[in-house]
Short mmCIF file of N, CA and C in Angstrom, two decimals:
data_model
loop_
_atom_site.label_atom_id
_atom_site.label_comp_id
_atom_site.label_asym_id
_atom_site.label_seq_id
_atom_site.Cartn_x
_atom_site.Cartn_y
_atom_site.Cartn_z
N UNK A 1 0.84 -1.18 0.00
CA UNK A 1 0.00 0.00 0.00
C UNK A 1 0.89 1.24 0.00
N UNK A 2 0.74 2.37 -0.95
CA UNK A 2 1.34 3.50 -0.73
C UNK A 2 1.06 4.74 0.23
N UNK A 3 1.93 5.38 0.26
CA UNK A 3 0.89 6.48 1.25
C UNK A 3 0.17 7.20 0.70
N UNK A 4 0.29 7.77 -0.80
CA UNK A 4 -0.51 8.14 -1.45
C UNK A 4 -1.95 8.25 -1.38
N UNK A 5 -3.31 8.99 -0.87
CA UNK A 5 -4.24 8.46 -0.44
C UNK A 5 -5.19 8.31 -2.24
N UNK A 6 -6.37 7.59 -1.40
CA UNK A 6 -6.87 6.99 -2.81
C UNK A 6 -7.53 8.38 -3.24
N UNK A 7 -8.21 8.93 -4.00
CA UNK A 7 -9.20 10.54 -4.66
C UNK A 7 -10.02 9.94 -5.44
N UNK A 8 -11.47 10.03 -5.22
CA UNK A 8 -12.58 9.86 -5.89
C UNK A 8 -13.27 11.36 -6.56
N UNK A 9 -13.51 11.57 -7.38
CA UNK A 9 -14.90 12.58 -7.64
C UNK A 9 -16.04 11.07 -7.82
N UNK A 10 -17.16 11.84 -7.47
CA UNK A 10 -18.48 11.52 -7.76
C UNK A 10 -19.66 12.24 -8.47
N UNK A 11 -19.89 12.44 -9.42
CA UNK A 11 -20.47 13.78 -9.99
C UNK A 11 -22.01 12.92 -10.64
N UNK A 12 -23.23 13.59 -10.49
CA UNK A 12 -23.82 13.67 -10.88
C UNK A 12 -25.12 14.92 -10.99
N UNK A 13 -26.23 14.46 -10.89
CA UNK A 13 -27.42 15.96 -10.77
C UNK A 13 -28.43 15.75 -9.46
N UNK A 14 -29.03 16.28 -9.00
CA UNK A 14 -29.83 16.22 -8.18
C UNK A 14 -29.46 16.59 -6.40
N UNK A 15 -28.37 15.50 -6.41
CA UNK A 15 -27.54 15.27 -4.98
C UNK A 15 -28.44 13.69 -4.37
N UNK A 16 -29.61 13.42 -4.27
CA UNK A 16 -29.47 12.28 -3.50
C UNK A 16 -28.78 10.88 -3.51
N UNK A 17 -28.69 11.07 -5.29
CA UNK A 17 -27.96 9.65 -5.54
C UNK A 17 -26.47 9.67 -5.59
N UNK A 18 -25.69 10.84 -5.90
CA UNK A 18 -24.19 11.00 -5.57
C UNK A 18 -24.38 11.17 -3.76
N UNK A 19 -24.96 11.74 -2.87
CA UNK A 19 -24.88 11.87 -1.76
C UNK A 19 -24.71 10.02 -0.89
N UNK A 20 -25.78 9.23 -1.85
CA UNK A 20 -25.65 8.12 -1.21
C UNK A 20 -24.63 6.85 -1.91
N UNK A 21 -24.41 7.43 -2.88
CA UNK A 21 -23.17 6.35 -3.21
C UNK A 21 -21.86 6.97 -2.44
N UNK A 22 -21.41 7.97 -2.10
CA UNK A 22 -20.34 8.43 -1.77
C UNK A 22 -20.55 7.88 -0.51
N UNK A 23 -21.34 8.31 0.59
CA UNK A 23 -21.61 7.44 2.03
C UNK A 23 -21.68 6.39 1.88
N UNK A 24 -21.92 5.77 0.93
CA UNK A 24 -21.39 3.79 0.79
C UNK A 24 -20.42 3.56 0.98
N UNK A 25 -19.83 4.30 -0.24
CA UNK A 25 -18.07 3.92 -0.39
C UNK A 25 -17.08 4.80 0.61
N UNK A 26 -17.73 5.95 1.48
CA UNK A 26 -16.88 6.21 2.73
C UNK A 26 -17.36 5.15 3.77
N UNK A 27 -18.35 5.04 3.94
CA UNK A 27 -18.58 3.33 4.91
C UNK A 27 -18.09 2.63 4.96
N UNK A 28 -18.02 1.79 3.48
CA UNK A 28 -16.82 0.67 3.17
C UNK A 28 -15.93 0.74 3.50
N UNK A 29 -15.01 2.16 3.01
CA UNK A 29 -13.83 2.59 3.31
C UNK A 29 -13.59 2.82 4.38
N UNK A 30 -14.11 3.21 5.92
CA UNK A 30 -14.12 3.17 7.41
C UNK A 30 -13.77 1.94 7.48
N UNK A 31 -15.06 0.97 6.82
CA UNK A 31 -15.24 -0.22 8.05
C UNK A 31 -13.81 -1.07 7.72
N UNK A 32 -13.54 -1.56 6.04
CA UNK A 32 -12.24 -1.71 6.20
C UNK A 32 -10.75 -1.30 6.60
N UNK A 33 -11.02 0.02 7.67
CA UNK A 33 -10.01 0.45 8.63
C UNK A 33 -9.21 1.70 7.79
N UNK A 34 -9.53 2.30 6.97
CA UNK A 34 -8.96 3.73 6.09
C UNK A 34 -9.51 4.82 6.99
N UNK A 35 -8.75 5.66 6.99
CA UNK A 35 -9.29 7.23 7.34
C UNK A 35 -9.88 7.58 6.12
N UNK A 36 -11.02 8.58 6.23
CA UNK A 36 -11.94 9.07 4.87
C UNK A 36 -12.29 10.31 5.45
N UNK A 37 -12.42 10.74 4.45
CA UNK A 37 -12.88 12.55 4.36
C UNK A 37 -13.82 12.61 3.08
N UNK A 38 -14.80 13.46 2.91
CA UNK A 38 -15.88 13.23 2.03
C UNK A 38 -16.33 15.31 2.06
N UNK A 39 -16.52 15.16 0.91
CA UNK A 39 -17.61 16.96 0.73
C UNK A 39 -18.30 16.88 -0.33
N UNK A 40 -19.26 17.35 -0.45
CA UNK A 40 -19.87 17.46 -1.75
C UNK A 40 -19.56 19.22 -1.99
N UNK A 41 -19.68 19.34 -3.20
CA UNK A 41 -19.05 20.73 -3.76
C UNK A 41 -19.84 21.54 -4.52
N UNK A 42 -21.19 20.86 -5.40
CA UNK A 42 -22.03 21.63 -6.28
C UNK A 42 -23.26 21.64 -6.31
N UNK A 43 -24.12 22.68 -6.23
CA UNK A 43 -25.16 21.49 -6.71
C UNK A 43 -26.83 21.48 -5.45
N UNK A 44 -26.30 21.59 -4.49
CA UNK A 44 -26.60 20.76 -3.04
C UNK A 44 -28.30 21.58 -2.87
N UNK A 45 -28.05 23.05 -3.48
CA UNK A 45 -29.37 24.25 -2.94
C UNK A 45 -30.09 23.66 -4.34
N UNK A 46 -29.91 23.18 -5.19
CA UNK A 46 -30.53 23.43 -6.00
C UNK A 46 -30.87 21.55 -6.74
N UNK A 47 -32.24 20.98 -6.75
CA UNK A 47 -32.48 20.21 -7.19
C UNK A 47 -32.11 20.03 -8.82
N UNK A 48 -31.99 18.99 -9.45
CA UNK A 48 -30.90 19.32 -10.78
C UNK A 48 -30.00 19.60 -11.42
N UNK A 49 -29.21 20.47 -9.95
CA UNK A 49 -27.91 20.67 -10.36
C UNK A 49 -27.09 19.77 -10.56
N UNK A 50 -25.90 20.29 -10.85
CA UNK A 50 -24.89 19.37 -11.22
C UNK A 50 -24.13 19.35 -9.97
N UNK A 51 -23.80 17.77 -9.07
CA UNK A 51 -23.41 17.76 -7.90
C UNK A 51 -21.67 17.18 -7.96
N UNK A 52 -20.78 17.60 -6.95
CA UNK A 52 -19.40 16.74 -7.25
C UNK A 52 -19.49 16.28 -5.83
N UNK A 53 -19.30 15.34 -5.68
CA UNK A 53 -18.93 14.82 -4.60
C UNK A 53 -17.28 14.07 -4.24
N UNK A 54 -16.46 14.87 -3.43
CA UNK A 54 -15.16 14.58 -3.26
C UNK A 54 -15.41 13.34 -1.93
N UNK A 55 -13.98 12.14 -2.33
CA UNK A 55 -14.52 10.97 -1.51
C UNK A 55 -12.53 10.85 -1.38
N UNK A 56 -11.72 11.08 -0.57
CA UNK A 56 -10.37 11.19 -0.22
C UNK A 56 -10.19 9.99 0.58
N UNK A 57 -9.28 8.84 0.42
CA UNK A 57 -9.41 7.67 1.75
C UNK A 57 -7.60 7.69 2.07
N UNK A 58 -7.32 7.66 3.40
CA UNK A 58 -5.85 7.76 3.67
C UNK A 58 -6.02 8.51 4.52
N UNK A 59 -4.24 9.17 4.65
CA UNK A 59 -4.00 9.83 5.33
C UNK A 59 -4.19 11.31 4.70
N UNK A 60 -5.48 12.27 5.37
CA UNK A 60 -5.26 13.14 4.43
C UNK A 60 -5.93 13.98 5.30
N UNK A 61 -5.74 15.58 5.07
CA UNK A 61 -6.29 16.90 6.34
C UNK A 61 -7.58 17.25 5.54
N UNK A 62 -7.27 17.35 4.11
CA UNK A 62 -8.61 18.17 3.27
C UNK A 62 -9.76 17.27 2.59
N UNK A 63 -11.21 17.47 2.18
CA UNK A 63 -11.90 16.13 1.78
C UNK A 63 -11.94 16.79 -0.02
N UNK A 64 -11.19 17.79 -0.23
CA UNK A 64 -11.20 18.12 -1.48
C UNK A 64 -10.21 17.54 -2.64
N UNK A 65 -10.44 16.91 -3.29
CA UNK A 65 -10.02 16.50 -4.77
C UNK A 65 -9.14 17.53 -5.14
N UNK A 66 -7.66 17.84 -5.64
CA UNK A 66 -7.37 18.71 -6.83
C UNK A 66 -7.38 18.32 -7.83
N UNK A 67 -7.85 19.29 -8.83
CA UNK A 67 -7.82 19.71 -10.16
C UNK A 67 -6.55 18.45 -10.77
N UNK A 68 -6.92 17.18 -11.28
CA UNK A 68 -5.84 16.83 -12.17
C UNK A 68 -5.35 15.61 -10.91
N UNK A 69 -5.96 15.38 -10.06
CA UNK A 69 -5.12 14.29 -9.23
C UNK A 69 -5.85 13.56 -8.59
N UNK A 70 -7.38 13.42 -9.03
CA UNK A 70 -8.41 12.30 -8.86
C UNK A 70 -7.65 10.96 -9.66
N UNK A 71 -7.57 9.84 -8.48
CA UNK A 71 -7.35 8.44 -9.28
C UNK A 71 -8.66 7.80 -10.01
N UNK A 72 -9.69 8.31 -9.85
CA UNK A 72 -10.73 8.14 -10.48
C UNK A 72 -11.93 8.85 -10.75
N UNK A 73 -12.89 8.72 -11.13
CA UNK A 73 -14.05 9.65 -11.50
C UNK A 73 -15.37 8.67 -11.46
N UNK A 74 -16.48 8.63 -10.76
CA UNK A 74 -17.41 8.07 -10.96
C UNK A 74 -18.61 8.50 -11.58
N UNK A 75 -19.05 8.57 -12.86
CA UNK A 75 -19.97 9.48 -13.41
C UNK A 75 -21.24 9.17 -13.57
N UNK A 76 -22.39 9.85 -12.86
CA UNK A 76 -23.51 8.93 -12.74
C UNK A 76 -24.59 9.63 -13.57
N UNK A 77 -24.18 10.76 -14.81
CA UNK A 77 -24.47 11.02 -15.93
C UNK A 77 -24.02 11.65 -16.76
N UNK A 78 -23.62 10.99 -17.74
CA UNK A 78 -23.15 11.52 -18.80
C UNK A 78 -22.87 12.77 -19.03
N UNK A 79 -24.18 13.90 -19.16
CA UNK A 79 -23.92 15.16 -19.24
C UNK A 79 -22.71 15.84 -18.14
N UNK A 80 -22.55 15.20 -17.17
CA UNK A 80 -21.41 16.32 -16.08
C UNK A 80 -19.95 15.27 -16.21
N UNK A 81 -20.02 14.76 -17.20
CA UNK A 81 -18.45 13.94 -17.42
C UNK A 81 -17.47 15.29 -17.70
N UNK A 82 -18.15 16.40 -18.21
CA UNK A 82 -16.88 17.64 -18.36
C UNK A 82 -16.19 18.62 -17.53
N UNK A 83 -17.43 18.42 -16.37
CA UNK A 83 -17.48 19.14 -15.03
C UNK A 83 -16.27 18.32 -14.33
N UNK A 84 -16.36 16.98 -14.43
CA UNK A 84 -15.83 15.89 -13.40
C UNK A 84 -14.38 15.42 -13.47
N UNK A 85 -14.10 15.44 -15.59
CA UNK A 85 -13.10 14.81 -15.92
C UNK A 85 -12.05 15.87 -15.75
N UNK A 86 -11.96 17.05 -15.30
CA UNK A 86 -10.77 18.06 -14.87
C UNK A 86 -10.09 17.53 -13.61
N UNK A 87 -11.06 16.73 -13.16
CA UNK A 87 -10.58 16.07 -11.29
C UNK A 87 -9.62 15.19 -12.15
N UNK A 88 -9.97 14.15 -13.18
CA UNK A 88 -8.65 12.98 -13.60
C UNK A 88 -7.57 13.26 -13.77
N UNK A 89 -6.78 12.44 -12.79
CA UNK A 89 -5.57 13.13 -13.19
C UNK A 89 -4.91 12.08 -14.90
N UNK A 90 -4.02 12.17 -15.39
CA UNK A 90 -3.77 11.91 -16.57
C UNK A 90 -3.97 10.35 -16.97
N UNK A 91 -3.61 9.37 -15.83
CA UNK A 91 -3.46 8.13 -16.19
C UNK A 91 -5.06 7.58 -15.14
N UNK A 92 -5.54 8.51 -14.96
CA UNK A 92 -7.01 7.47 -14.29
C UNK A 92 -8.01 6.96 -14.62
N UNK A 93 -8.82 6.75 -13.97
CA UNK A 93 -9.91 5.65 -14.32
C UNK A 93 -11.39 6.74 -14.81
N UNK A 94 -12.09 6.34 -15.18
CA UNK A 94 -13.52 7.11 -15.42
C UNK A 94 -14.18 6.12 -15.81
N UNK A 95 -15.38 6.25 -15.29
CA UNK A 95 -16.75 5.01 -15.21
C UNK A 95 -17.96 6.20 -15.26
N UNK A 96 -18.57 5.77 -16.92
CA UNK A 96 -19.30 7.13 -16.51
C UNK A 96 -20.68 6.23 -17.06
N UNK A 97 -21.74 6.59 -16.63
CA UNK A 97 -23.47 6.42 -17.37
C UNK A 97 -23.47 6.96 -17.99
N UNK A 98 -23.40 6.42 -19.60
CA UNK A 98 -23.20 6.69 -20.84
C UNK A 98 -24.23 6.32 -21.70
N UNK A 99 -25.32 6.46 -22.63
CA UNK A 99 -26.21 6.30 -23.26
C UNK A 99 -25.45 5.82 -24.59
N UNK A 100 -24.09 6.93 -25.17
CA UNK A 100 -23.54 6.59 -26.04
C UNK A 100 -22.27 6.90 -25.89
N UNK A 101 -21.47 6.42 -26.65
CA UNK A 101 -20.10 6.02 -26.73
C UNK A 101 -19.14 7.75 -26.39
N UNK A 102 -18.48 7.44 -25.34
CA UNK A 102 -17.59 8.32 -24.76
C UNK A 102 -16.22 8.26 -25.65
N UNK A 103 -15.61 8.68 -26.03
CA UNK A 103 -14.33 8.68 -26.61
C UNK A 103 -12.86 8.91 -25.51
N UNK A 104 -12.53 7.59 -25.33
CA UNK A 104 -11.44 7.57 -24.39
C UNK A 104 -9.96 8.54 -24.28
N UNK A 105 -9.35 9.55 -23.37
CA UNK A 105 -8.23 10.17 -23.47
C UNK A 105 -7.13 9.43 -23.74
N UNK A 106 -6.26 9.75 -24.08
CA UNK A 106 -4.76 9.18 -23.94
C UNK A 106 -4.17 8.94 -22.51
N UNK A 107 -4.26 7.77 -22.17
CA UNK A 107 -3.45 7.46 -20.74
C UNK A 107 -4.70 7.06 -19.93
N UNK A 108 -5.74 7.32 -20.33
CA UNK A 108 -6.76 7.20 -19.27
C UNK A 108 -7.99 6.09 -19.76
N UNK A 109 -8.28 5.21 -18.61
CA UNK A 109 -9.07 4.13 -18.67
C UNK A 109 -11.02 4.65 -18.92
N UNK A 110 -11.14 4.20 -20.12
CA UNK A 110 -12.68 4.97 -20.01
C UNK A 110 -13.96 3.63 -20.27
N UNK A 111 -14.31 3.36 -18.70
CA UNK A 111 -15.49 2.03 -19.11
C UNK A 111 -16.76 2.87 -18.80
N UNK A 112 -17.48 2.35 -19.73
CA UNK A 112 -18.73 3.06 -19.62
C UNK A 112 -19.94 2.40 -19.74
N UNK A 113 -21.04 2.35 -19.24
CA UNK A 113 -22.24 1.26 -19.11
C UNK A 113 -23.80 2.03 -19.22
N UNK A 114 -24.62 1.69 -20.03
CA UNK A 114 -25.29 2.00 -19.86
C UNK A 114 -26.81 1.90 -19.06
N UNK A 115 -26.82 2.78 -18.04
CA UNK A 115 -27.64 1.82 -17.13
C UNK A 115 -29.19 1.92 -17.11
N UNK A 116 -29.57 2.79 -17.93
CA UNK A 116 -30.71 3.21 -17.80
C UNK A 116 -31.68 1.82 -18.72
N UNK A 117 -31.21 1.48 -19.43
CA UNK A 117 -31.80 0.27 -19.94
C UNK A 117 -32.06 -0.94 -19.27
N UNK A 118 -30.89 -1.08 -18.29
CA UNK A 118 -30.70 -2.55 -17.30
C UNK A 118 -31.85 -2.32 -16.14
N UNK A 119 -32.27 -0.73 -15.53
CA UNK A 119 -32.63 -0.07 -14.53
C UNK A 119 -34.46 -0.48 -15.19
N UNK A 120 -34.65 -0.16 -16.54
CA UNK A 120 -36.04 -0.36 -17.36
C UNK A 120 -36.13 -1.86 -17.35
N UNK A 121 -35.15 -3.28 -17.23
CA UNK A 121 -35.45 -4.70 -17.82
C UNK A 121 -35.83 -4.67 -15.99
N UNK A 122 -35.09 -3.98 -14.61
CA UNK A 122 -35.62 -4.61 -13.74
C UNK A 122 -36.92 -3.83 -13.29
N UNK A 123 -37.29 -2.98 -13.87
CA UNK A 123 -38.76 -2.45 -13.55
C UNK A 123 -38.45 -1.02 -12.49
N UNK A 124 -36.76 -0.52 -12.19
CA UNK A 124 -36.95 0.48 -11.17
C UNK A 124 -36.30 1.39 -11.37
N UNK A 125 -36.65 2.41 -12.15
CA UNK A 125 -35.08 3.66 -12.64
C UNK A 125 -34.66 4.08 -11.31
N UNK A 126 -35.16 3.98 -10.42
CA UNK A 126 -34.23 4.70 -9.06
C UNK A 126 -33.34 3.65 -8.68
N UNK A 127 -32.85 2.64 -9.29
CA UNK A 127 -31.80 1.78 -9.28
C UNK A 127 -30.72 1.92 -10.09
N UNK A 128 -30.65 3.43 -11.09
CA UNK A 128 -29.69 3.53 -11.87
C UNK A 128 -28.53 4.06 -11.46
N UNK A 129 -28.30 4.60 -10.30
CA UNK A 129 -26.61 4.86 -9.48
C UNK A 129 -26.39 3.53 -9.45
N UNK A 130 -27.19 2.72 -8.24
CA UNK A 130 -26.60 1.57 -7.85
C UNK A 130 -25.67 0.33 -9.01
N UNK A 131 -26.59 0.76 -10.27
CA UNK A 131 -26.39 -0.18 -11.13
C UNK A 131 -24.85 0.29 -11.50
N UNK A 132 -24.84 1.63 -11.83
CA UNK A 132 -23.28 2.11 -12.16
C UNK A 132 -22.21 1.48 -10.83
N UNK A 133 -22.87 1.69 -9.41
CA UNK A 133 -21.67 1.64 -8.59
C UNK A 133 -21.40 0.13 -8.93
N UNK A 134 -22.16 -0.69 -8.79
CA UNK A 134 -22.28 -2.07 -9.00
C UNK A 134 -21.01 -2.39 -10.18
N UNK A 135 -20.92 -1.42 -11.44
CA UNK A 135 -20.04 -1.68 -12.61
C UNK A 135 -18.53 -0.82 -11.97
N UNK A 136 -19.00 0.03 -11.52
CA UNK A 136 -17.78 0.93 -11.03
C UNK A 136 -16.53 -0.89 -10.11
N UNK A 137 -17.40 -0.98 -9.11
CA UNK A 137 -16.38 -1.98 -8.15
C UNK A 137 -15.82 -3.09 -9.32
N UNK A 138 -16.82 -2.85 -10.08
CA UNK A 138 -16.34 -4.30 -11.17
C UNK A 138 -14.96 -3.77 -11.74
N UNK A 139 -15.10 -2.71 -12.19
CA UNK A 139 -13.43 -1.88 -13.28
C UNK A 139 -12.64 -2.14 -11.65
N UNK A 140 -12.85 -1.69 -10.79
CA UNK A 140 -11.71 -1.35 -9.40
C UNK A 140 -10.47 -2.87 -9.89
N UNK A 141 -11.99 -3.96 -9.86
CA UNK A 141 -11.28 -5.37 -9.31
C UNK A 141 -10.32 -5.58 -11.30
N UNK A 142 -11.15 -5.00 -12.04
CA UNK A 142 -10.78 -5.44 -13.22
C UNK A 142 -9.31 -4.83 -13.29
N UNK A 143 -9.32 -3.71 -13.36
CA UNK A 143 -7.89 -3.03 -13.15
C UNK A 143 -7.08 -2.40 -11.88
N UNK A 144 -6.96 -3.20 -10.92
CA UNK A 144 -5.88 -2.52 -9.96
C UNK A 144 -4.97 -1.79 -9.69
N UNK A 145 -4.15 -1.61 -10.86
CA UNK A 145 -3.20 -0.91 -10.97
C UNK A 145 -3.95 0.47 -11.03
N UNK A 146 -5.00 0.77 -11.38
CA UNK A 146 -5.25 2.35 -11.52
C UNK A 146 -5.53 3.05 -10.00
N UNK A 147 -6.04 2.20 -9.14
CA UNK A 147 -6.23 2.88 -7.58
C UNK A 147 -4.73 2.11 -6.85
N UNK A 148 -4.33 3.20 -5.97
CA UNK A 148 -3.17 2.74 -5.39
C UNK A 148 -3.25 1.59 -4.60
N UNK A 149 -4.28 1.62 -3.69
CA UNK A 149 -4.53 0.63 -2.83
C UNK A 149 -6.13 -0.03 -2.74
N UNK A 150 -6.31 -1.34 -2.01
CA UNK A 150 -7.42 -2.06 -2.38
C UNK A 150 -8.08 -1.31 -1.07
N UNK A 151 -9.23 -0.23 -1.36
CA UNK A 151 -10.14 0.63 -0.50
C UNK A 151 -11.50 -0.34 -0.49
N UNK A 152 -12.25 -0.49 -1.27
CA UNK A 152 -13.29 -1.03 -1.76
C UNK A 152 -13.73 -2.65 -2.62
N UNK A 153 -14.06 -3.36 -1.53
CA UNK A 153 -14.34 -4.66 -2.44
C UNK A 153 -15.77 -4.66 -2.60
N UNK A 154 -16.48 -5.55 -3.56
CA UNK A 154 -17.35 -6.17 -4.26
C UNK A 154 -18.33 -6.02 -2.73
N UNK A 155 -18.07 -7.58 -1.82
CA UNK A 155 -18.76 -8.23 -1.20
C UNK A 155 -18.98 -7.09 -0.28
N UNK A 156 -18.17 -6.53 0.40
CA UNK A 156 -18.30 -5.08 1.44
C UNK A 156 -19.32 -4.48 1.22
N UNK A 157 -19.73 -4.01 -0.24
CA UNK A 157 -20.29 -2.76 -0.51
C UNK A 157 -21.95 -3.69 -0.45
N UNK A 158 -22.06 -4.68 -0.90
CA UNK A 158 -23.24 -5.35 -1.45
C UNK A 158 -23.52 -5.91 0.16
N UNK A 159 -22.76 -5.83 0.53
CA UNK A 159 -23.69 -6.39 2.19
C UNK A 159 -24.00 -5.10 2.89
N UNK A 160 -22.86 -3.95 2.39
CA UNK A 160 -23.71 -2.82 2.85
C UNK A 160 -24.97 -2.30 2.65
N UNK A 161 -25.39 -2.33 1.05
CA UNK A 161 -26.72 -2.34 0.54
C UNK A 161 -27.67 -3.22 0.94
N UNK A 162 -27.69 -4.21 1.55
CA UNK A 162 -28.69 -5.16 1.78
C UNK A 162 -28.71 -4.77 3.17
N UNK A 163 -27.55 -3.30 4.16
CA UNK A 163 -28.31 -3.90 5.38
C UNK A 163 -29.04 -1.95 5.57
N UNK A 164 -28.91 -1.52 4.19
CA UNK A 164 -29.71 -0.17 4.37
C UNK A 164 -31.26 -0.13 3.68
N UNK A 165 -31.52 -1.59 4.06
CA UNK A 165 -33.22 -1.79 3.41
C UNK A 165 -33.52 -1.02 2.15
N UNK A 166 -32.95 -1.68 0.80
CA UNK A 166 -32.84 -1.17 -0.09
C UNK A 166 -34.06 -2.71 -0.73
N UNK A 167 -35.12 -1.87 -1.76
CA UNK A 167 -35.77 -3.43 -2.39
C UNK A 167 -35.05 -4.17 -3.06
N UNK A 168 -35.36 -5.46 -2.94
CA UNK A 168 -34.97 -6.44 -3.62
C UNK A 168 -34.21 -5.68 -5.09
N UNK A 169 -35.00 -4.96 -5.37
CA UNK A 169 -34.49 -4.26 -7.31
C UNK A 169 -33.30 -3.52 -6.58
N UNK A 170 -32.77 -3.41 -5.91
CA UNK A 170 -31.92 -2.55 -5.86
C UNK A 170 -30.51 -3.71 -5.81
N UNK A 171 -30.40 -4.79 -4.77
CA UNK A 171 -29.22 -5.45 -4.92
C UNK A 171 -29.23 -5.93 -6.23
N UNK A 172 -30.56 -6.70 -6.83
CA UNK A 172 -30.25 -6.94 -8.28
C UNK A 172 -29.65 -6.01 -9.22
N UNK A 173 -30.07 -4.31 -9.09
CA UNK A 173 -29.22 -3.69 -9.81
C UNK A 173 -27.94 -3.27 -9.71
N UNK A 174 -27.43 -3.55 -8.58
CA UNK A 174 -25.87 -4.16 -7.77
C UNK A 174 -24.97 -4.64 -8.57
N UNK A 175 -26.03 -6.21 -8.35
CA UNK A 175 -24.90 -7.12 -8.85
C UNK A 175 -25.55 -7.32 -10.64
N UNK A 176 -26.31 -6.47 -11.18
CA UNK A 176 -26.34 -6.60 -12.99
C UNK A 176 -25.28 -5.78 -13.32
N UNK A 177 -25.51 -3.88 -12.46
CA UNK A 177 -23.96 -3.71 -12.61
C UNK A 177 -22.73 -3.98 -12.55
N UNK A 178 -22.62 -4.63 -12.12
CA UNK A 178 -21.15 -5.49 -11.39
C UNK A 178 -21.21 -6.91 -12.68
N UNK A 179 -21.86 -7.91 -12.69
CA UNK A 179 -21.51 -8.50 -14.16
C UNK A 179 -21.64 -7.73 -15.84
N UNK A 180 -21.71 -6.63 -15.41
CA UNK A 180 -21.80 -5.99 -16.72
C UNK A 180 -20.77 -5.68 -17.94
N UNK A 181 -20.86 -6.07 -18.51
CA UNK A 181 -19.89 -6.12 -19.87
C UNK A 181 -19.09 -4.91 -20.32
N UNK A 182 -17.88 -4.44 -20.28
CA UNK A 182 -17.45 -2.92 -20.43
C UNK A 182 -18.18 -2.77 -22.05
N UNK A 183 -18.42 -1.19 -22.04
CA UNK A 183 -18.61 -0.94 -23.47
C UNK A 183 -17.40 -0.15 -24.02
#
C-alpha cells in the first residue's frame, strides 16, 4: 500500500444519488479500517444541479479533490463527465453512465455502461446509481493498478446495501452492474 491516499470525484445531478453512493463507499472505506474525508461541492441548494462529490481515503487533512489528481471519477451522468473529468488526473480511471459512446483520453481508462436500460429490464429507474456503482467496483477489481490501494471490495459494498433496506431491485441492480460487460 502506498501512502498516497486513494481521490474519488463523484459527480452527478440532483444530490441524493451521488450523496448516497459516496456514504457507501466512505462506509466501506471506514469499516475496512482507512481514514476518509468526504464533501460534496455543487449542486446541493438546487435540485438538478450538477453535484461533485469529493470521496479522499488515507491519510489526508482536506476532503477536497485537486484539479488533475483524482485516481478516479465516478460518473452517474453523462452530461457532467466535463465538469468531473478536470478532477482525472492523466493516467485514471472514469466510469461514466453513458447512453452513447464516450471517446477515451490518452493514458486514461474509459469504461462506460449503460444503465438506464438494465434499470427499465428490472422495472426500477431509481436503481440507476446503484447499477453504475455495482459496474464501477467491477473496473476497481478489473484493473488494480489504476487505484493505489485495495479501498473497496465487491462483497463489502453489497452487504452494505442489503443492510440499508434497499428493495430487492436494488441489490439486483448491484450485482447486474457489477456482471456488466465494459462498453
Amino acid at each position: 500500500m502506498r501512502n498516497k491516499p486513494v481521490e474519488l470525484v463523484i459527480a452527478g445531478v440532483g444530490g441524493q444519488g451521488v450523496l448516497f453512493v459516496t456514504g457507501l463507499l466512505a462506509e466501506a472505506a471506514m469499516k475496512a479500517g482507512f481514514d476518509v474525508l468526504a464533501s460534496e461541492t455543487h449542486g446541493m441548494a438546487q435540485r438538478g444541479g450538477t453535484v461533485l462529490s469529493h470521496l479522499r481515503v488515507g491519510d489526508v487533512k482536506s476532503p477536497l479533490v485537486r484539479t488533475g489528481s483524482a485516481d478516479a471519477i465516478l460518473v452517474l451522468r453523462q452530461d457532467v463527465l466535463p465538469v468531473a473529468s478536470v478532477f482525472l488526473r492523466p493516467e485514471g480511471m472514469a466510469v461514466v453512465n453513458a447512453g452513447r459512446p464516450v471517446p477515451p483520453e490518452e493514458g486514461r481508462l474509459m469504461a462506460c455502461i449503460d444503465a438506464e436500460p438494465i434499470a427499465a429490464a428490472i422495472g426500477d429507474f431509481k436503481t440507476v446509481n446503484v447499477i453504475v456503482l455495482g459496474f464501477f467496483l467491477q473496473q476497481i477489481e478489473r484493473h488494480p493498478e489504476r487505484l493505489p490501494m485495495p479501498v473497496w471490495r465487491c462483497a463489502d459494498v453489497r452487504e452494505m446495501l442489503s443492510t440499508k433496506r434497499l428493495k430487492a431491485s436494488g441489490i439486483e441492480a448491484f450485482d447486474r452492474g457489477y456482471h456488466e460487460l465494459t462498453s
